[in-house]
mmCIF file of C-alpha atoms and ligand atoms in Angstrom:
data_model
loop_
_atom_site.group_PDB
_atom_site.id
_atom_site.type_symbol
_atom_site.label_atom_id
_atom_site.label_comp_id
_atom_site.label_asym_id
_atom_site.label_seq_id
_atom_site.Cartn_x
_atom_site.Cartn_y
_atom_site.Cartn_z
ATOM 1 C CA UNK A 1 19.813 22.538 9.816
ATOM 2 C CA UNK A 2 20.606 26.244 10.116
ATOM 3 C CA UNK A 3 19.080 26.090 13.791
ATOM 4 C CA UNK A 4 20.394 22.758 16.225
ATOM 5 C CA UNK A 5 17.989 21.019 17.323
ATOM 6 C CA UNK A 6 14.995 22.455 14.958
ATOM 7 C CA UNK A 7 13.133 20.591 11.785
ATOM 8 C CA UNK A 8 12.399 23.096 8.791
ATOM 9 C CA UNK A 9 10.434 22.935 6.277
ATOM 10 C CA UNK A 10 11.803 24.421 2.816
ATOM 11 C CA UNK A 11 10.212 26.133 -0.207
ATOM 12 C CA UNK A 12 11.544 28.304 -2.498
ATOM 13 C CA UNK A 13 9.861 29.960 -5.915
ATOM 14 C CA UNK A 14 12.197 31.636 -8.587
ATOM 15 C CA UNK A 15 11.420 35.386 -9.094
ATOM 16 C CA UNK A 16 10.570 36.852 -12.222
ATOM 17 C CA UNK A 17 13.729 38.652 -13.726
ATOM 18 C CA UNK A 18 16.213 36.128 -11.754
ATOM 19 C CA UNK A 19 16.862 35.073 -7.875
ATOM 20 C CA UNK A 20 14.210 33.272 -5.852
ATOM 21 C CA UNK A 21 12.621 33.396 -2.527
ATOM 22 C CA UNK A 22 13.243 30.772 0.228
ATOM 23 C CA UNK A 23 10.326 30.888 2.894
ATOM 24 C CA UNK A 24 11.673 28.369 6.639
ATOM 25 C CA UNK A 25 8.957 26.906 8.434
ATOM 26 C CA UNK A 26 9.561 25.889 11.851
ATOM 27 C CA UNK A 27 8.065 22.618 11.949
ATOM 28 C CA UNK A 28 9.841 21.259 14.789
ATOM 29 C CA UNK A 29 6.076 21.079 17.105
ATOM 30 C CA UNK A 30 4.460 19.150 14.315
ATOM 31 C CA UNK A 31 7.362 16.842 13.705
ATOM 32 C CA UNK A 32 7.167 15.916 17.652
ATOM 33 C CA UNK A 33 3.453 15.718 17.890
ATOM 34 C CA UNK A 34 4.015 13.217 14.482
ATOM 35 C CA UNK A 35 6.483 11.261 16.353
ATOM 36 C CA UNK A 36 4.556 10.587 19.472
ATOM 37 C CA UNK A 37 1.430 9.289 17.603
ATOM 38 C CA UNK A 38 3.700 7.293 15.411
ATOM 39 C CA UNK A 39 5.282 5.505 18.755
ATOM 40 C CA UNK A 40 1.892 5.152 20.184
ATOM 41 C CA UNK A 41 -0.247 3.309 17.475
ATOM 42 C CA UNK A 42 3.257 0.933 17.316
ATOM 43 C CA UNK A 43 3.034 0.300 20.513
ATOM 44 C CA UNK A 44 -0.386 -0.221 20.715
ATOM 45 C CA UNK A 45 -0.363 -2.628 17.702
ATOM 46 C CA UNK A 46 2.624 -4.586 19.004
ATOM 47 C CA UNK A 47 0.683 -5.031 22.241
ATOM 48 C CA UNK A 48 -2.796 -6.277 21.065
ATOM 49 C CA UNK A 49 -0.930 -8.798 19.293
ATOM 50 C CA UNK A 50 -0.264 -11.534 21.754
ATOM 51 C CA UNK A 51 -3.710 -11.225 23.462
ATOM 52 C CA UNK A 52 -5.582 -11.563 19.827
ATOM 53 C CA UNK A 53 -3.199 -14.653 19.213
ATOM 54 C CA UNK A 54 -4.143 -15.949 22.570
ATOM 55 C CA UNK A 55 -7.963 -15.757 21.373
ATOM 56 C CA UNK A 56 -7.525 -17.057 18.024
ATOM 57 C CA UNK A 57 -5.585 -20.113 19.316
ATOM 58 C CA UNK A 58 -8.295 -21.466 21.893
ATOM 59 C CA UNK A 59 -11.845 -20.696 19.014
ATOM 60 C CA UNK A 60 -9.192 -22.593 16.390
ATOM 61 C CA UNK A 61 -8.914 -25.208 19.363
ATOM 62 C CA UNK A 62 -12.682 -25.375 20.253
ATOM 63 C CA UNK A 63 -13.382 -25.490 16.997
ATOM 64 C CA UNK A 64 -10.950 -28.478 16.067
ATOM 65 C CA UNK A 65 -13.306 -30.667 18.151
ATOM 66 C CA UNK A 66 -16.733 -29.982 15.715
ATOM 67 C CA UNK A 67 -18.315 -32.671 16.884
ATOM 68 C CA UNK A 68 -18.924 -31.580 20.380
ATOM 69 C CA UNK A 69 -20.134 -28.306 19.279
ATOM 70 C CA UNK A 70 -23.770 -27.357 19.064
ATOM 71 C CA UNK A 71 -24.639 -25.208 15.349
ATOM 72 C CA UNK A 72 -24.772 -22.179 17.189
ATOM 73 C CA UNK A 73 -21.600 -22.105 19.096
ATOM 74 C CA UNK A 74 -20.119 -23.915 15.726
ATOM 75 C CA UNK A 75 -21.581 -20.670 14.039
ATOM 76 C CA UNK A 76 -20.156 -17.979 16.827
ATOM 77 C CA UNK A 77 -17.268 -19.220 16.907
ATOM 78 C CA UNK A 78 -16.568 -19.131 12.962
ATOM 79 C CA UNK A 79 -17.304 -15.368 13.010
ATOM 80 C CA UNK A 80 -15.021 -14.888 16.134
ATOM 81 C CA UNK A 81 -12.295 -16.245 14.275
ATOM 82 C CA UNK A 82 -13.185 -14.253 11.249
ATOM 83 C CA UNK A 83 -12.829 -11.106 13.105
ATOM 84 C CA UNK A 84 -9.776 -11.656 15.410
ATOM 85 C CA UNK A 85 -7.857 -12.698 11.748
ATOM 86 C CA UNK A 86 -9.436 -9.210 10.549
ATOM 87 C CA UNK A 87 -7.707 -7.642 13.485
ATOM 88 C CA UNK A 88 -4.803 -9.115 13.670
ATOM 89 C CA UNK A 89 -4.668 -7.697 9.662
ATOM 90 C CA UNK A 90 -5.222 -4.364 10.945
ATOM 91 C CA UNK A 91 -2.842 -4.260 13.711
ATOM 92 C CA UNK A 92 -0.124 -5.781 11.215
ATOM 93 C CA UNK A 93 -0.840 -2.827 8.625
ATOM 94 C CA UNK A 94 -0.454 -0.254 11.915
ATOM 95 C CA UNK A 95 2.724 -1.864 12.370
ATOM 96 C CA UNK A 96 3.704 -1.764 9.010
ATOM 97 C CA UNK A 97 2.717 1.881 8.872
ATOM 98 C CA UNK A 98 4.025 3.343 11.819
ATOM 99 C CA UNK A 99 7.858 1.454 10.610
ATOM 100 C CA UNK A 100 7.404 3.107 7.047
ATOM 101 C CA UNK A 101 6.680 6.599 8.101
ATOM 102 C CA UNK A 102 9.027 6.466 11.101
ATOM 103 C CA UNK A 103 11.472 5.366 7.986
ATOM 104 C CA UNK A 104 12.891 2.754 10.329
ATOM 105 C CA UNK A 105 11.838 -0.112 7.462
ATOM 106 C CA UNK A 106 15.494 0.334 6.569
ATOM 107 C CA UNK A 107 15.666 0.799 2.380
ATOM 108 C CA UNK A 108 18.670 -0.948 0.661
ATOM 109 C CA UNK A 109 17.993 0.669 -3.496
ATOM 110 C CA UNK A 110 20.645 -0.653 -5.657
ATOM 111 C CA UNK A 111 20.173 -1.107 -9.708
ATOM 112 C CA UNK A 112 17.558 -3.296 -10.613
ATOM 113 C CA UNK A 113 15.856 -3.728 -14.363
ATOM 114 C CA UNK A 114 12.405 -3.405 -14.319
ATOM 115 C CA UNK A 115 10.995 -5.817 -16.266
ATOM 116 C CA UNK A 116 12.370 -8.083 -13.495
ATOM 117 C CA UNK A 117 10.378 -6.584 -10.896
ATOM 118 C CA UNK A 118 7.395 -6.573 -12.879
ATOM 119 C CA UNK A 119 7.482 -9.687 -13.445
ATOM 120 C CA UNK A 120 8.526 -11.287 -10.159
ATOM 121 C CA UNK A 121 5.563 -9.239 -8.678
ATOM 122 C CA UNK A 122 3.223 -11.084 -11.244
ATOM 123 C CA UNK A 123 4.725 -14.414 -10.862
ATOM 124 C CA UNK A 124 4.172 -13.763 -7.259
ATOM 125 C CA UNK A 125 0.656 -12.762 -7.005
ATOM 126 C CA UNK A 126 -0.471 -15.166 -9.822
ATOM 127 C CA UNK A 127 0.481 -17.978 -7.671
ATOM 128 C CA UNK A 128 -2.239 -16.812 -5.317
ATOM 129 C CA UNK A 129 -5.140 -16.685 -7.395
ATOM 130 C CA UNK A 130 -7.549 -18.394 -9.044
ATOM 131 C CA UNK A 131 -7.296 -18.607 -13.384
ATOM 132 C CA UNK A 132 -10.777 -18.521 -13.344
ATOM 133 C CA UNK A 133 -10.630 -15.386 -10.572
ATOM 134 C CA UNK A 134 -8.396 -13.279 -12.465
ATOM 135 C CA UNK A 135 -5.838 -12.871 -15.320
ATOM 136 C CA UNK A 136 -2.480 -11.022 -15.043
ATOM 137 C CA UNK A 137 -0.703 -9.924 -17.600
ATOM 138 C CA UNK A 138 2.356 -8.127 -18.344
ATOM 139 C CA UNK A 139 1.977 -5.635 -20.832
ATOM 140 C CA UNK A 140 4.969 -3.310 -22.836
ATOM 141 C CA UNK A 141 7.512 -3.280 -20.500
ATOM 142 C CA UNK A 142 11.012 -1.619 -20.279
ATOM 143 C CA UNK A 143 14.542 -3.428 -19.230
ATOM 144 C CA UNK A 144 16.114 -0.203 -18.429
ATOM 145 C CA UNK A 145 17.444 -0.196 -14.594
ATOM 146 C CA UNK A 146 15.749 1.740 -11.952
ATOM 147 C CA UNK A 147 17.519 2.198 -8.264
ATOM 148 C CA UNK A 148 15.029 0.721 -5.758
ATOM 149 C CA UNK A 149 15.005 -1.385 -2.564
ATOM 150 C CA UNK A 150 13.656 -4.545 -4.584
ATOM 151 C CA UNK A 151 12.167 -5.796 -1.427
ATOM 152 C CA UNK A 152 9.871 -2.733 -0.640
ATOM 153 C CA UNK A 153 8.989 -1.717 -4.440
ATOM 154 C CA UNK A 154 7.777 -5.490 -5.041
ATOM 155 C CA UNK A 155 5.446 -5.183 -2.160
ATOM 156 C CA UNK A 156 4.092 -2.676 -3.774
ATOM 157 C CA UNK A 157 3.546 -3.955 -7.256
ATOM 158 C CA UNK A 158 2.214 -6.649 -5.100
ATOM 159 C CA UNK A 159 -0.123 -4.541 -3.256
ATOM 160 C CA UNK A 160 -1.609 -2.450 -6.353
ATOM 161 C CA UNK A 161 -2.012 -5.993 -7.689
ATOM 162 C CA UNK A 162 -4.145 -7.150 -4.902
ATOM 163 C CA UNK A 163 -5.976 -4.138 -5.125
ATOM 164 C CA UNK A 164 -6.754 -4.937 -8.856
ATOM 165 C CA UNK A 165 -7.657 -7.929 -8.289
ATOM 166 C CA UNK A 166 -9.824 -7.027 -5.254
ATOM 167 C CA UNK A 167 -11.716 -4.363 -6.640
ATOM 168 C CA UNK A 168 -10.964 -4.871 -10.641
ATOM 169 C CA UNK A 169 -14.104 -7.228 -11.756
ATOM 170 C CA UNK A 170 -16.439 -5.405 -13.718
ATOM 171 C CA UNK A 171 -20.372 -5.833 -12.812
ATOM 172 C CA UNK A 172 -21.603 -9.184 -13.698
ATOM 173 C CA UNK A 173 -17.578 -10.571 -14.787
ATOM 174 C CA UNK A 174 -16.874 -13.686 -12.785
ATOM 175 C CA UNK A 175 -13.123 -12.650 -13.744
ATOM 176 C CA UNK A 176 -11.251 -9.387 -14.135
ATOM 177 C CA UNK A 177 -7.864 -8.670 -16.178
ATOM 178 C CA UNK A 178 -4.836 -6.962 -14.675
ATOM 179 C CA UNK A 179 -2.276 -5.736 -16.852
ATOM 180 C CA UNK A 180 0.985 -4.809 -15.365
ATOM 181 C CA UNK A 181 3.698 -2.492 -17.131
ATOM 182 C CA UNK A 182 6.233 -0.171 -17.179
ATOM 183 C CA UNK A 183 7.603 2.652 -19.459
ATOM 184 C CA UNK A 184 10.335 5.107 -19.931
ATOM 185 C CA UNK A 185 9.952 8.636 -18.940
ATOM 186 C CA UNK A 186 11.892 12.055 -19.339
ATOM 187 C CA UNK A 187 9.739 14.616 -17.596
ATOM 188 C CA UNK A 188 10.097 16.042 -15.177
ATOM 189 C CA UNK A 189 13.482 13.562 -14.547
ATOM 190 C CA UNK A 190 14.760 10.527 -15.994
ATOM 191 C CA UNK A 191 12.251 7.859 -14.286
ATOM 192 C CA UNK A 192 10.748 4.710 -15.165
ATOM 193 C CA UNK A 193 6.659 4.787 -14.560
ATOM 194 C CA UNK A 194 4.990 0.958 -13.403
ATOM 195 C CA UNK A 195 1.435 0.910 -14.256
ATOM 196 C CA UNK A 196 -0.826 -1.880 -12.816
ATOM 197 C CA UNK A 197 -4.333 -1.203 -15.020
ATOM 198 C CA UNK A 198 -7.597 -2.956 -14.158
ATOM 199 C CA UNK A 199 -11.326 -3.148 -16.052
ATOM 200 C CA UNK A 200 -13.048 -2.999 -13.338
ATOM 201 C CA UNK A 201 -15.530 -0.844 -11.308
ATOM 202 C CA UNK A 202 -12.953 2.179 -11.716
ATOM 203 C CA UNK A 203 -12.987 5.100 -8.800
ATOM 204 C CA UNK A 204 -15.134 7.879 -8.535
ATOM 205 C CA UNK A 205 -13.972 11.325 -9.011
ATOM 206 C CA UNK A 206 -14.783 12.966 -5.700
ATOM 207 C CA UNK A 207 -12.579 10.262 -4.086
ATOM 208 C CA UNK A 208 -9.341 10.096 -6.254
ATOM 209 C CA UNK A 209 -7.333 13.057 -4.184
ATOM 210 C CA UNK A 210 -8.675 10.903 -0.702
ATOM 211 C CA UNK A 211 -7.500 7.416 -2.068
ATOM 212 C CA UNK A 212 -4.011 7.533 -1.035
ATOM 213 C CA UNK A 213 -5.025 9.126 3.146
ATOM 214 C CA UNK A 214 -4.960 6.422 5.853
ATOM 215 C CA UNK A 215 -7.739 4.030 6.032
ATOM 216 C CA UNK A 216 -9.897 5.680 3.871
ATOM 217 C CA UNK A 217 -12.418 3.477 1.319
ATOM 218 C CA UNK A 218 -14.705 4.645 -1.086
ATOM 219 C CA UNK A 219 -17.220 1.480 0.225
ATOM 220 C CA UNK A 220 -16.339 0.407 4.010
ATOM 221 C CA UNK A 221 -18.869 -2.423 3.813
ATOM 222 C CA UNK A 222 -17.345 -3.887 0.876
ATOM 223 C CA UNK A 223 -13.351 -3.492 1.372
ATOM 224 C CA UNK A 224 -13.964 -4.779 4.951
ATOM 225 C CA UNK A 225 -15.670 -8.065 3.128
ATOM 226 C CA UNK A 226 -12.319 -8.323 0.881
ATOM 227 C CA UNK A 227 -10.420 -7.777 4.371
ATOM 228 C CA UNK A 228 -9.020 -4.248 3.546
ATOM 229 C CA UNK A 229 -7.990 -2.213 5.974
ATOM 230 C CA UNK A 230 -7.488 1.304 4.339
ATOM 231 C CA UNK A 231 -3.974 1.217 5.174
ATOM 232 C CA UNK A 232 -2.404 -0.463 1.524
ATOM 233 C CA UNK A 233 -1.986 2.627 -0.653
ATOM 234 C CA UNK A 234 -0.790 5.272 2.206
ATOM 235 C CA UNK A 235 1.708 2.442 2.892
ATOM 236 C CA UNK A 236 2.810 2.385 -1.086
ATOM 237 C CA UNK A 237 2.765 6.255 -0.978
ATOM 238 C CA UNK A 238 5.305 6.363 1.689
ATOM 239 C CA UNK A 239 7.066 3.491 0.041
ATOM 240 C CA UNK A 240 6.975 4.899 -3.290
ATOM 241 C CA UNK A 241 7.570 8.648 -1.760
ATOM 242 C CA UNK A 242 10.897 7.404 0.363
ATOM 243 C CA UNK A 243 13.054 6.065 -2.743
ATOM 244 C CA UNK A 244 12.358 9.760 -4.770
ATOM 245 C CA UNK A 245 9.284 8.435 -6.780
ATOM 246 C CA UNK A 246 5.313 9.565 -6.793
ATOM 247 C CA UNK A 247 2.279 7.641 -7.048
ATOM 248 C CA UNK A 248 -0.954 8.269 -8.579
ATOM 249 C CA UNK A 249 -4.047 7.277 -10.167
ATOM 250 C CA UNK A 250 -6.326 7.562 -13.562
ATOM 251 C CA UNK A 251 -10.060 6.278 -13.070
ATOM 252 C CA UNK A 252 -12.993 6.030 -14.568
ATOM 253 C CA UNK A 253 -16.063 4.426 -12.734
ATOM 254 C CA UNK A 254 -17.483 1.269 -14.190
ATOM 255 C CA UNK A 255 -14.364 1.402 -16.827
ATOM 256 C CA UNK A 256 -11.500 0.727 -14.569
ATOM 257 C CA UNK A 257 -8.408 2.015 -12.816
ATOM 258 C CA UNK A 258 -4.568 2.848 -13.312
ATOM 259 C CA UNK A 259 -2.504 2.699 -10.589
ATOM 260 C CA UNK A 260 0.636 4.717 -11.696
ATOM 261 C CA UNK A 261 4.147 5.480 -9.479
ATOM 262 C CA UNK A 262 7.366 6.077 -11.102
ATOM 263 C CA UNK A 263 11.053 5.580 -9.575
ATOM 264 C CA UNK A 264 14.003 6.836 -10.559
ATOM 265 C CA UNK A 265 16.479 5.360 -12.794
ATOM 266 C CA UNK A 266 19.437 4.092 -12.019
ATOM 267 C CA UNK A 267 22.693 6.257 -13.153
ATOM 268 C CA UNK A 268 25.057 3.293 -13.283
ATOM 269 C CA UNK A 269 23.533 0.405 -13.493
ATOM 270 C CA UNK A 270 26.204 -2.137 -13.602
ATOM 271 C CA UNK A 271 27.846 -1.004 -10.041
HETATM 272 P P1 ADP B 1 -8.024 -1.533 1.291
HETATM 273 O O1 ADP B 1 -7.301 -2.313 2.333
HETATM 274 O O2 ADP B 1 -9.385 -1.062 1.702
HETATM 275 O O3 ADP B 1 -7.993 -2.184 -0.057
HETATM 276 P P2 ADP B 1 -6.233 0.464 0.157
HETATM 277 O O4 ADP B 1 -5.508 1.574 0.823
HETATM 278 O O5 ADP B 1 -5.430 -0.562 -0.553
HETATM 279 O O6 ADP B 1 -7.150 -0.186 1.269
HETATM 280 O O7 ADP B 1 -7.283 1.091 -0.835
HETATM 281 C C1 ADP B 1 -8.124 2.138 -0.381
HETATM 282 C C2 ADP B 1 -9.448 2.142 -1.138
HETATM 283 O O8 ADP B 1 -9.219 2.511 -2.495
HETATM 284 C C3 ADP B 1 -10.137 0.777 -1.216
HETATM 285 O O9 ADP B 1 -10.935 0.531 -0.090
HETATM 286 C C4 ADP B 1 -10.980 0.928 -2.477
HETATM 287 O O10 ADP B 1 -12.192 1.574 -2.175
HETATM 288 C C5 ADP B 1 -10.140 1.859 -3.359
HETATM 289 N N1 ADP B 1 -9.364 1.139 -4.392
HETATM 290 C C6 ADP B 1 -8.075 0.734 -4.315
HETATM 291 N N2 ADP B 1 -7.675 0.136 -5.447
HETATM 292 C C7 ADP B 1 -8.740 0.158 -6.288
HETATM 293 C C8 ADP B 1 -8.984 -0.313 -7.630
HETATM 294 N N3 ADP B 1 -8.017 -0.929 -8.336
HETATM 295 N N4 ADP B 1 -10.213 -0.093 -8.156
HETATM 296 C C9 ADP B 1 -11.184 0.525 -7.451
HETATM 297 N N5 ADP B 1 -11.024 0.988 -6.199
HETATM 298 C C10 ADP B 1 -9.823 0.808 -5.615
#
């Protein structure tokens, strides 16, 4: 940076009849004030961990011995357990969050086709559910290389499959369809696009630009039944965002969702 020890921010327009004009921000405050709530809701997270693992061993050991247990305490103690497993989900995906945007989940891209990862995430997740819950598919999809941390970009397909899943029945369906693909594209770079599509009760409009902000849900009540916590798509975002790709979404309530995020391809894809 043209300052030591300063963080700035760059944009530049072109001007009409040739040059351009290249406006520094001086984001250095920001980036600090980022950094500190980053270390705080990690350390936070790490630190409720071993008392909620202390409290979900001894209800998992009370309730081992049933028989000793009136209704009621059988009863409290099944939604005690319920809850500390919902925490400890939350406090993972704080974890999880504060290592992606603190970009210390180390990234290791090399070439990888991706019809492979499109189909290792569907392998994957189809392993976990139910035929008669849901159907994956895997629709057109292209063998052309992109350069990706294989690791990170699966956990993603993995995650917008989840979601599909999750969220993808349409009313009165017992079952929804998932259809998992990906495409060539030119503009505005050489990229491959992944599309995971769903049926399902699609997204309203006045939340589409929110979807991807931390922890928010279009229906608390219900994600927290399907044990969301919010945190899955800002977590693909930054995933997505970190190997030069974008994410997105097409939606249509009670028709269904796209989830959409492209990465770039890979220049030489036999090195
Ligand atoms: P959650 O843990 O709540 O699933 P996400 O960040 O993964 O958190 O998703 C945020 C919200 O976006 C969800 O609570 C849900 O309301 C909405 N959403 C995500 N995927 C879909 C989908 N395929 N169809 C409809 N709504 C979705």
């Amino acid at each position: 940076s043209m300052i030591p020890g300063r963080i700035f921010e760059v944009s530049a327009a072109p001007m009409p009849g040739g040059g351009a004009v290249v406006v520094l921000h001086d984001i250095t405050r920001i980036e600090e004030v980022e950094r500190t709530q980053r270390d705080f809701v990690a350390n936070v997270s790490h630190e409720l961990r071993t008392p909620l693992t202390s409290i979900s061993g001894y209800v998992e050991t009370l309730l081992d011995h049933e028989a000793s247990l009136s209704s009621q305490a059988r009863e409290f103690l099944t939604t005690i357990l319920k809850n500390t497993t919902r925490m400890n989900r939350l406090t993972e995906d704080l974890l999880v969050m504060a290592r992606v945007e603190a970009a210390e989940q180390e990234l290791h891209p090399a070439p990888i086709p991706a019809d492979i990862l499109v189909s290792d995430a569907v392998q994957a997740m189809s392993g976990l559910v139910q035929d008669e819950e849901a159907v994956l598919e895997i629709g057109p999809t292209t063998s052309c290389h992109v350069f990706a941390d294989t690791d990170a970009i699966l956990q993603v397909l993995s995650n917008l499959i989840e979601n599909a899943i999750k969220y993808g029945k349409a009313k009165g369906d017992a079952r929804c369809r998932v259809v998992v693909s990906a495409r060539e594209v030119s503009e505005p770079f050489e990229a491959v696009e992944f599309s995971v599509r769903d049926f399902g009760q699609g997204i309203a409009s006045e939340h589409l630009n929110r979807i991807f902000e931390r922890f928010y849900r279009v229906d608390k009540a219900r994600s927290r039944e399907s044990g969301g916590t919010g945190l899955g798509l800002a977590i693909a975002q930054h995933v997505v965002q970190a190997q030069g790709g974008w994410i997105r979404v097409e939606s249509e309530l009670n028709a269904g969702s796209n989830f959409l995020f492209t990465l770039p391809k890979a220049l030489y894809p036999t090195l």
